PDB file of C-alpha atoms and ligand atoms in Angstrom:
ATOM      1  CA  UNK A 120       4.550   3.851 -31.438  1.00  0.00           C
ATOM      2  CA  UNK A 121       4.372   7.631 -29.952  1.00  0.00           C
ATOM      3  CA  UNK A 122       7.193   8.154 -27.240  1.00  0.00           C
ATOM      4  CA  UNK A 123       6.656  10.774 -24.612  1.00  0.00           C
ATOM      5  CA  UNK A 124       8.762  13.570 -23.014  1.00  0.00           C
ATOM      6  CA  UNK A 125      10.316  10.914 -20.673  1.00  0.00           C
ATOM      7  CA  UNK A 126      10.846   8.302 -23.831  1.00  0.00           C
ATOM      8  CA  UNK A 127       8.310   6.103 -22.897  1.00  0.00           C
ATOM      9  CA  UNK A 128       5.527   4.542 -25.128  1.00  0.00           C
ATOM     10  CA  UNK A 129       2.983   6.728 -24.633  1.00  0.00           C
ATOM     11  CA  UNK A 130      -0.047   4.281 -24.705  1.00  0.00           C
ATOM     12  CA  UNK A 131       1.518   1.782 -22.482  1.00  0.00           C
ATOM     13  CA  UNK A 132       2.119   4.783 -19.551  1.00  0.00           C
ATOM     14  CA  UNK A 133      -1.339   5.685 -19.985  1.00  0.00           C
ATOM     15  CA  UNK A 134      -2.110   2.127 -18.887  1.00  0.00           C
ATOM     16  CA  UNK A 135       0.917   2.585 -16.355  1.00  0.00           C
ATOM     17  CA  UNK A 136      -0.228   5.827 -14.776  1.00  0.00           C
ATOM     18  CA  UNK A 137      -4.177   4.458 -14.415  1.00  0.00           C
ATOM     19  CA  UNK A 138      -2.716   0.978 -12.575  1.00  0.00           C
ATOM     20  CA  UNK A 139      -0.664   3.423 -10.685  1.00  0.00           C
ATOM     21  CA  UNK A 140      -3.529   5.614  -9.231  1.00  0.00           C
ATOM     22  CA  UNK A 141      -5.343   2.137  -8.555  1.00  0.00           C
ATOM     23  CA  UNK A 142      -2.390   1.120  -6.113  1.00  0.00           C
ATOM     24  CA  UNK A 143      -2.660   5.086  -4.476  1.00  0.00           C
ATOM     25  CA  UNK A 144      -6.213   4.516  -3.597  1.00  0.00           C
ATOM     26  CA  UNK A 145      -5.727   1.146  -2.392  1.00  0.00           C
ATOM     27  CA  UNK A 146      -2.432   2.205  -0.541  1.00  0.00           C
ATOM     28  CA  UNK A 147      -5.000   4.812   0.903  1.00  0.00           C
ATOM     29  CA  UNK A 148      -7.454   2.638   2.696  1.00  0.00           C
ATOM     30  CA  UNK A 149      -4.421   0.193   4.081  1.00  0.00           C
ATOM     31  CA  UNK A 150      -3.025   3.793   5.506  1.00  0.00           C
ATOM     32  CA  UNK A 151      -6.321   4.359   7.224  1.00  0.00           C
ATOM     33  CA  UNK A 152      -6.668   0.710   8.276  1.00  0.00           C
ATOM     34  CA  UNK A 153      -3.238   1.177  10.136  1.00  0.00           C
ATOM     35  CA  UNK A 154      -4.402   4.769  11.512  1.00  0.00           C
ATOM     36  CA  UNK A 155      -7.509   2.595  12.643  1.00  0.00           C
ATOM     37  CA  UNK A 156      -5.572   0.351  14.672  1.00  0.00           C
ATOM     38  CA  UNK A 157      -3.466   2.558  15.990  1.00  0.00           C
ATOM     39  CA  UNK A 158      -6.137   4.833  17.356  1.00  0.00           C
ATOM     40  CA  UNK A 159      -8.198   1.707  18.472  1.00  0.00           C
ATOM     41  CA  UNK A 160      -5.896  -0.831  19.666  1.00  0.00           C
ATOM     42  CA  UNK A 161      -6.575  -2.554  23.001  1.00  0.00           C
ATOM     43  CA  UNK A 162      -5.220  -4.841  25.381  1.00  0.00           C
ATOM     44  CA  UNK A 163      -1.354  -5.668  26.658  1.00  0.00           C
ATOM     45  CA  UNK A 164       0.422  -5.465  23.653  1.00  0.00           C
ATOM     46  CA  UNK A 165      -1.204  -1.704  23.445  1.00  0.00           C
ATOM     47  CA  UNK A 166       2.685  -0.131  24.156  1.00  0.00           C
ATOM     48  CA  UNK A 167       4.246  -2.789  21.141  1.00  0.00           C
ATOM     49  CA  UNK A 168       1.929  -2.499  18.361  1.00  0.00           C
ATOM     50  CA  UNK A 169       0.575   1.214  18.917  1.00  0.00           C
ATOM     51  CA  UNK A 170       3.908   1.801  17.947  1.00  0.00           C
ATOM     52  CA  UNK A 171       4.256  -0.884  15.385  1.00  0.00           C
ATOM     53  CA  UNK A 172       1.124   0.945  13.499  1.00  0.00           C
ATOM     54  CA  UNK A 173       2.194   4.186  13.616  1.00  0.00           C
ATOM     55  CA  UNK A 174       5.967   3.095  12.121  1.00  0.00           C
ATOM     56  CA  UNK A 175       3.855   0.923   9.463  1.00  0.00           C
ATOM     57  CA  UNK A 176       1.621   4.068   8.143  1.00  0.00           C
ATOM     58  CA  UNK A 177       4.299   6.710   8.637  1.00  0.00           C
ATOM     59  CA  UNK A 178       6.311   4.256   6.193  1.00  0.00           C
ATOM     60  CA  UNK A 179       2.641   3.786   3.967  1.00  0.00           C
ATOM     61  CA  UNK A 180       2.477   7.952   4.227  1.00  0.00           C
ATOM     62  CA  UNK A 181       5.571   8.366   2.499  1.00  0.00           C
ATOM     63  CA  UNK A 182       4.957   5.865  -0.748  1.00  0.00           C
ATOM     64  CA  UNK A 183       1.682   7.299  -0.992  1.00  0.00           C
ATOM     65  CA  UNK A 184       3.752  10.427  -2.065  1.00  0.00           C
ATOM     66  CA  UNK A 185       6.040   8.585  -4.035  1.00  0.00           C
ATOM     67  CA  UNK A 186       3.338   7.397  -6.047  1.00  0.00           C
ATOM     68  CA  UNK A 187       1.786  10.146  -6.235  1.00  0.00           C
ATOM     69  CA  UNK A 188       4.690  11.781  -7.903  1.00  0.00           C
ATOM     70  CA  UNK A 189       5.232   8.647 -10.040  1.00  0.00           C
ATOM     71  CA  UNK A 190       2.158   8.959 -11.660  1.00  0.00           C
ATOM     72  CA  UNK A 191       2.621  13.100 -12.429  1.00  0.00           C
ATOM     73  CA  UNK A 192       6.089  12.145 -13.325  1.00  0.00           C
ATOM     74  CA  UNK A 193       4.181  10.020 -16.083  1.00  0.00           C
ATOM     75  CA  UNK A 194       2.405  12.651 -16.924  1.00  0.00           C
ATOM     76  CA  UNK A 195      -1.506  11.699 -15.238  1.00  0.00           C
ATOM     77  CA  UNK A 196      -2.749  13.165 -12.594  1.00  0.00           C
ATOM     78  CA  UNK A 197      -2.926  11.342  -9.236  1.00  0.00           C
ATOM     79  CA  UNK A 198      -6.335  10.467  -7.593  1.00  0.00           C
ATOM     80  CA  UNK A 199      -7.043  12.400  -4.455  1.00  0.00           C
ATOM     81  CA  UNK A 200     -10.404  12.385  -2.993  1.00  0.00           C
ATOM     82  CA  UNK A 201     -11.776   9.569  -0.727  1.00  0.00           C
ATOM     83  CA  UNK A 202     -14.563   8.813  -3.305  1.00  0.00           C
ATOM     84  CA  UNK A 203     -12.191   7.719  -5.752  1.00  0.00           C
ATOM     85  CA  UNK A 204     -10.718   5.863  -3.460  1.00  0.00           C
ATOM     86  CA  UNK A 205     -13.696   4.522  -1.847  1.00  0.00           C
ATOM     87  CA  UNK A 206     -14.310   3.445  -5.727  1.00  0.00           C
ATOM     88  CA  UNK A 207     -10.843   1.436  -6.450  1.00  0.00           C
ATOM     89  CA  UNK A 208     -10.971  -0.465  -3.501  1.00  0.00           C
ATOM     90  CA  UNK A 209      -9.606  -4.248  -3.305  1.00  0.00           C
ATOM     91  CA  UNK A 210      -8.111  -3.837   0.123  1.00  0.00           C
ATOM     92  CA  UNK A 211     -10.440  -4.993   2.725  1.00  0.00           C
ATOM     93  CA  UNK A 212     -11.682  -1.970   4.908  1.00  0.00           C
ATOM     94  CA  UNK A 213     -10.742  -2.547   9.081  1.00  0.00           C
ATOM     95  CA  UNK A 214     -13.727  -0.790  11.499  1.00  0.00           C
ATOM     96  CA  UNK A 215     -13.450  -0.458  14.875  1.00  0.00           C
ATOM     97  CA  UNK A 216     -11.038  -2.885  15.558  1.00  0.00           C
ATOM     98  CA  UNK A 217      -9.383  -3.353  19.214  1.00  0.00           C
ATOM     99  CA  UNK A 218      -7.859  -6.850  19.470  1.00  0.00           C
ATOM    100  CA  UNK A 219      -4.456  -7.827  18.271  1.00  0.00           C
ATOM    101  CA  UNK A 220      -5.286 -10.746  16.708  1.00  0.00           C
ATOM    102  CA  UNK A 221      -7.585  -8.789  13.781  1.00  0.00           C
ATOM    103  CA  UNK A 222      -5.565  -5.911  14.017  1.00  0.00           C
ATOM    104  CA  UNK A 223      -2.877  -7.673  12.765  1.00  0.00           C
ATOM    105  CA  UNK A 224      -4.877 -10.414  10.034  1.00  0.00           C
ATOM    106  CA  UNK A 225      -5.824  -6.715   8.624  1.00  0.00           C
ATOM    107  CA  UNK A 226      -2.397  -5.788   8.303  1.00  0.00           C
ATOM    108  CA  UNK A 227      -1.667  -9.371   6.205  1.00  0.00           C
ATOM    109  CA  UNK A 228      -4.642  -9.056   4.331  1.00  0.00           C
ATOM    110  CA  UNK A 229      -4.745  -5.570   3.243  1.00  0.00           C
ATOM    111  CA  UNK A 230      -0.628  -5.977   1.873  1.00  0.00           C
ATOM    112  CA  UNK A 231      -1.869  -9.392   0.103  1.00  0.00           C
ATOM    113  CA  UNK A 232      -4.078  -7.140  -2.101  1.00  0.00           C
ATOM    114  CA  UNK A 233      -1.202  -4.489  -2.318  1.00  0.00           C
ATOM    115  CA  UNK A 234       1.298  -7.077  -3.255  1.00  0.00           C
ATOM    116  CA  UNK A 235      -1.006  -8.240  -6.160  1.00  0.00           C
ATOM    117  CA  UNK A 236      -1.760  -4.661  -7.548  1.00  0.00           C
ATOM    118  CA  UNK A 237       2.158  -4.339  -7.339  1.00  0.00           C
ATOM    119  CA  UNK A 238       3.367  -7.680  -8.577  1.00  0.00           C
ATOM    120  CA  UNK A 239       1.159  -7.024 -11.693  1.00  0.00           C
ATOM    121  CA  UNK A 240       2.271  -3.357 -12.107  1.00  0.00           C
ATOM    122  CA  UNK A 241       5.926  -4.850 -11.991  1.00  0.00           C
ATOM    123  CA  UNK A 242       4.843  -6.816 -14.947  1.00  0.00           C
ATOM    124  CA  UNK A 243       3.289  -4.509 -16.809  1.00  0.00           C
ATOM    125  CA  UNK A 244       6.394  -1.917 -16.660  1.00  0.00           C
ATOM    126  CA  UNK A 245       8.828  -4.665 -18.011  1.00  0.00           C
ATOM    127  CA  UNK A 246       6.919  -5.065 -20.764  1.00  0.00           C
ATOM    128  CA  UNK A 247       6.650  -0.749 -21.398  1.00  0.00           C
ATOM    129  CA  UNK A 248       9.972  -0.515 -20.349  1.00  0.00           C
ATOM    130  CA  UNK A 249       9.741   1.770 -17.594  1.00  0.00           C
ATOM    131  CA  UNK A 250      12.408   1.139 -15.284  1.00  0.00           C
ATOM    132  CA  UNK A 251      11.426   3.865 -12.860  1.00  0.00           C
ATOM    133  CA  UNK A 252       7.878   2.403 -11.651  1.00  0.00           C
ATOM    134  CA  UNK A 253       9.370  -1.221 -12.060  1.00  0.00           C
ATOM    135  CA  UNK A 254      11.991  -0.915  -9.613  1.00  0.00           C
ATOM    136  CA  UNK A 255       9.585   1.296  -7.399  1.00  0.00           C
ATOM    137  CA  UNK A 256       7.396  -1.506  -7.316  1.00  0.00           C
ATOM    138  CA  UNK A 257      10.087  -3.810  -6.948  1.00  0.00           C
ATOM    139  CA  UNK A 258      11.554  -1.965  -3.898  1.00  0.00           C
ATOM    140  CA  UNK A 259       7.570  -2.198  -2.164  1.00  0.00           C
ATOM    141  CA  UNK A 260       7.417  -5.769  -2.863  1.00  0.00           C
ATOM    142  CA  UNK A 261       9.969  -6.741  -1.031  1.00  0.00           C
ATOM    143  CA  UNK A 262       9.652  -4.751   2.321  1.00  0.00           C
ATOM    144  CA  UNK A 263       5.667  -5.481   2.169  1.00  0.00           C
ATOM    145  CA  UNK A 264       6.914  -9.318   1.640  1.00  0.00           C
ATOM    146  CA  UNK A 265       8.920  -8.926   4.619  1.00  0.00           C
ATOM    147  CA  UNK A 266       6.446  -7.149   6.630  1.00  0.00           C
ATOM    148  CA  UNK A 267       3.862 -10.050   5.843  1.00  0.00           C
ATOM    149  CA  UNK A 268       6.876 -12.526   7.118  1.00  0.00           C
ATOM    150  CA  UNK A 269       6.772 -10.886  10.375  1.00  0.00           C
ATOM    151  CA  UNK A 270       2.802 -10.382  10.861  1.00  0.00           C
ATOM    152  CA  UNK A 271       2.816 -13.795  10.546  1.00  0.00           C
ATOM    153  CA  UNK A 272       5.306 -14.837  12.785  1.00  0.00           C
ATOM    154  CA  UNK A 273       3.180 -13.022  15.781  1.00  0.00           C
ATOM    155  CA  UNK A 274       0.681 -15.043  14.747  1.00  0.00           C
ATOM    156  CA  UNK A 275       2.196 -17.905  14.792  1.00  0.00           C
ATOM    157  CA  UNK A 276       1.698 -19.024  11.568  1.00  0.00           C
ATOM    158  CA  UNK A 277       3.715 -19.990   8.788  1.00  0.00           C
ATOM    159  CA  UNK A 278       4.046 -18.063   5.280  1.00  0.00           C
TER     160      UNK A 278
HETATM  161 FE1  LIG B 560      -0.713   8.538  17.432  1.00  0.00          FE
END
Protein backbone atom coordinates (compact mmCIF):
# COMPACT_ATOMS: atom_id res chain seq x y z
CA UNK A 1 0.00 0.00 0.00
CA UNK A 2 1.44 3.59 -1.26
CA UNK A 3 0.61 6.39 1.39
CA UNK A 4 0.39 9.94 0.21
CA UNK A 5 1.68 13.35 1.42
CA UNK A 6 -1.33 13.51 3.85
CA UNK A 7 -0.73 9.58 4.99
CA UNK A 8 -3.50 8.30 3.32
CA UNK A 9 -3.70 5.14 1.04
CA UNK A 10 -3.24 6.51 -2.02
CA UNK A 11 -5.60 4.25 -4.14
CA UNK A 12 -8.42 4.43 -1.76
CA UNK A 13 -8.32 8.66 -1.97
CA UNK A 14 -8.30 8.34 -5.56
CA UNK A 15 -11.64 6.57 -5.13
CA UNK A 16 -12.33 9.23 -2.26
CA UNK A 17 -11.56 12.35 -4.27
CA UNK A 18 -13.74 10.96 -7.58
CA UNK A 19 -16.97 10.18 -5.01
CA UNK A 20 -16.14 13.56 -3.72
CA UNK A 21 -16.43 15.56 -7.05
CA UNK A 22 -19.69 13.35 -7.65
CA UNK A 23 -21.31 14.94 -4.41
CA UNK A 24 -19.88 18.75 -5.81
CA UNK A 25 -21.79 18.34 -8.96
CA UNK A 26 -24.76 17.01 -7.38
CA UNK A 27 -24.50 19.64 -4.49
CA UNK A 28 -24.43 21.97 -7.66
CA UNK A 29 -27.76 21.33 -9.22
CA UNK A 30 -29.58 21.21 -5.51
CA UNK A 31 -27.82 24.92 -5.23
CA UNK A 32 -29.49 25.93 -8.44
CA UNK A 33 -32.75 24.15 -7.58
CA UNK A 34 -32.86 26.41 -4.37
CA UNK A 35 -31.72 29.61 -6.52
CA UNK A 36 -34.76 28.38 -8.74
CA UNK A 37 -37.18 28.66 -6.09
CA UNK A 38 -36.09 31.48 -4.71
CA UNK A 39 -36.21 33.51 -7.88
CA UNK A 40 -39.61 31.81 -8.81
CA UNK A 41 -41.54 31.36 -5.77
CA UNK A 42 -45.20 32.45 -5.70
CA UNK A 43 -48.04 32.84 -3.58
CA UNK A 44 -48.49 33.90 0.41
CA UNK A 45 -45.80 32.22 1.88
CA UNK A 46 -43.56 34.32 -0.85
CA UNK A 47 -42.01 36.60 2.39
CA UNK A 48 -41.27 32.93 4.54
CA UNK A 49 -39.73 30.73 2.11
CA UNK A 50 -37.99 33.39 -0.30
CA UNK A 51 -36.06 33.70 2.63
CA UNK A 52 -35.98 30.12 3.66
CA UNK A 53 -34.24 29.45 0.02
CA UNK A 54 -31.89 31.92 0.03
CA UNK A 55 -30.60 30.80 3.87
CA UNK A 56 -30.73 27.05 2.40
CA UNK A 57 -28.29 27.83 -0.76
CA UNK A 58 -26.18 30.46 0.98
CA UNK A 59 -25.59 27.42 3.53
CA UNK A 60 -25.29 24.85 0.07
CA UNK A 61 -22.74 27.83 -1.36
CA UNK A 62 -20.46 27.44 1.35
CA UNK A 63 -20.01 23.32 1.38
CA UNK A 64 -19.73 23.52 -2.19
CA UNK A 65 -16.36 25.25 -1.25
CA UNK A 66 -15.62 23.01 1.39
CA UNK A 67 -15.70 20.28 -0.91
CA UNK A 68 -14.13 21.73 -3.25
CA UNK A 69 -11.13 22.17 -1.09
CA UNK A 70 -11.59 18.63 0.28
CA UNK A 71 -11.04 17.12 -2.82
CA UNK A 72 -7.62 19.46 -3.70
CA UNK A 73 -6.74 18.81 -0.16
CA UNK A 74 -6.72 15.06 -1.46
CA UNK A 75 -4.83 15.92 -4.00
CA UNK A 76 -7.65 15.76 -7.33
CA UNK A 77 -8.84 18.41 -8.83
CA UNK A 78 -12.45 19.54 -8.25
CA UNK A 79 -15.06 19.50 -11.13
CA UNK A 80 -16.14 22.92 -12.24
CA UNK A 81 -18.04 23.34 -15.35
CA UNK A 82 -21.86 22.80 -15.65
CA UNK A 83 -21.27 19.94 -18.20
CA UNK A 84 -19.68 17.89 -15.74
CA UNK A 85 -22.15 18.53 -13.64
CA UNK A 86 -24.93 18.23 -15.97
CA UNK A 87 -23.10 14.62 -16.42
CA UNK A 88 -23.04 13.38 -12.54
CA UNK A 89 -26.40 14.17 -11.92
CA UNK A 90 -28.71 12.00 -9.44
CA UNK A 91 -30.45 14.99 -7.97
CA UNK A 92 -33.64 15.64 -9.68
CA UNK A 93 -33.47 19.02 -11.68
CA UNK A 94 -36.53 21.77 -10.39
CA UNK A 95 -37.82 24.14 -13.65
CA UNK A 96 -39.88 26.82 -13.31
CA UNK A 97 -41.36 26.11 -10.23
CA UNK A 98 -43.81 28.70 -8.32
CA UNK A 99 -45.93 26.79 -5.77
CA UNK A 100 -44.86 25.89 -2.30
CA UNK A 101 -45.93 22.65 -2.27
CA UNK A 102 -43.17 21.47 -5.21
CA UNK A 103 -40.90 23.96 -4.18
CA UNK A 104 -40.51 22.36 -1.14
CA UNK A 105 -40.94 18.19 -2.34
CA UNK A 106 -37.73 19.52 -4.46
CA UNK A 107 -36.00 20.54 -1.51
CA UNK A 108 -36.74 16.75 0.19
CA UNK A 109 -35.98 15.09 -2.83
CA UNK A 110 -32.92 16.65 -4.07
CA UNK A 111 -31.18 16.15 -0.11
CA UNK A 112 -32.54 12.35 -0.32
CA UNK A 113 -30.06 11.90 -3.23
CA UNK A 114 -27.40 14.07 -1.34
CA UNK A 115 -27.83 12.10 1.79
CA UNK A 116 -27.17 8.82 -0.19
CA UNK A 117 -24.01 10.12 -2.09
CA UNK A 118 -22.93 11.20 1.54
CA UNK A 119 -23.98 8.27 3.66
CA UNK A 120 -21.93 6.10 1.20
CA UNK A 121 -18.91 8.49 1.09
CA UNK A 122 -19.05 8.22 5.03
CA UNK A 123 -18.57 4.59 4.46
CA UNK A 124 -16.13 4.54 2.17
CA UNK A 125 -13.71 6.97 4.32
CA UNK A 126 -13.97 4.58 7.41
CA UNK A 127 -12.80 2.00 5.58
CA UNK A 128 -9.55 4.43 3.95
CA UNK A 129 -9.27 5.94 7.08
CA UNK A 130 -9.73 9.41 6.30
CA UNK A 131 -11.08 11.11 9.15
CA UNK A 132 -11.21 14.51 7.50
CA UNK A 133 -13.95 13.73 4.65
CA UNK A 134 -15.70 11.26 7.17
CA UNK A 135 -16.53 13.69 9.69
CA UNK A 136 -17.22 16.32 6.84
CA UNK A 137 -19.71 14.09 5.63
CA UNK A 138 -20.81 13.28 8.92
CA UNK A 139 -21.34 16.97 9.90
CA UNK A 140 -23.73 17.32 6.29
CA UNK A 141 -25.66 14.38 7.21
CA UNK A 142 -26.94 15.49 10.03
CA UNK A 143 -28.03 19.17 9.29
CA UNK A 144 -29.44 17.84 5.73
CA UNK A 145 -31.31 15.09 8.07
CA UNK A 146 -32.61 17.85 10.01
CA UNK A 147 -33.47 20.04 7.22
CA UNK A 148 -35.52 17.04 5.63
CA UNK A 149 -37.29 16.82 9.32
CA UNK A 150 -38.50 20.23 8.89
CA UNK A 151 -39.52 20.20 4.99
CA UNK A 152 -41.57 17.67 6.04
CA UNK A 153 -43.20 19.01 8.85
CA UNK A 154 -44.63 21.99 6.42
CA UNK A 155 -45.89 19.43 4.63
CA UNK A 156 -47.44 17.80 6.95
CA UNK A 157 -46.06 14.65 6.66
CA UNK A 158 -44.25 12.38 8.73
CA UNK A 159 -40.42 11.25 8.26
FE1 LIG B 1 -32.40 37.06 -3.88
Amino acid sequence: MTLNSIGLDTKKTEELANDLNGLLANFQLYYQNLRGIHWNIKGRGFFDLHVKFEELYTDANVKVDEIAERILTLGATPLHTFEDYTKAGKVPVGKNISKDEKAVELIVNSLSELLKIERSILSAAGDANDEGTGSMMSDFITEQEKTVWMMKAWLGETV
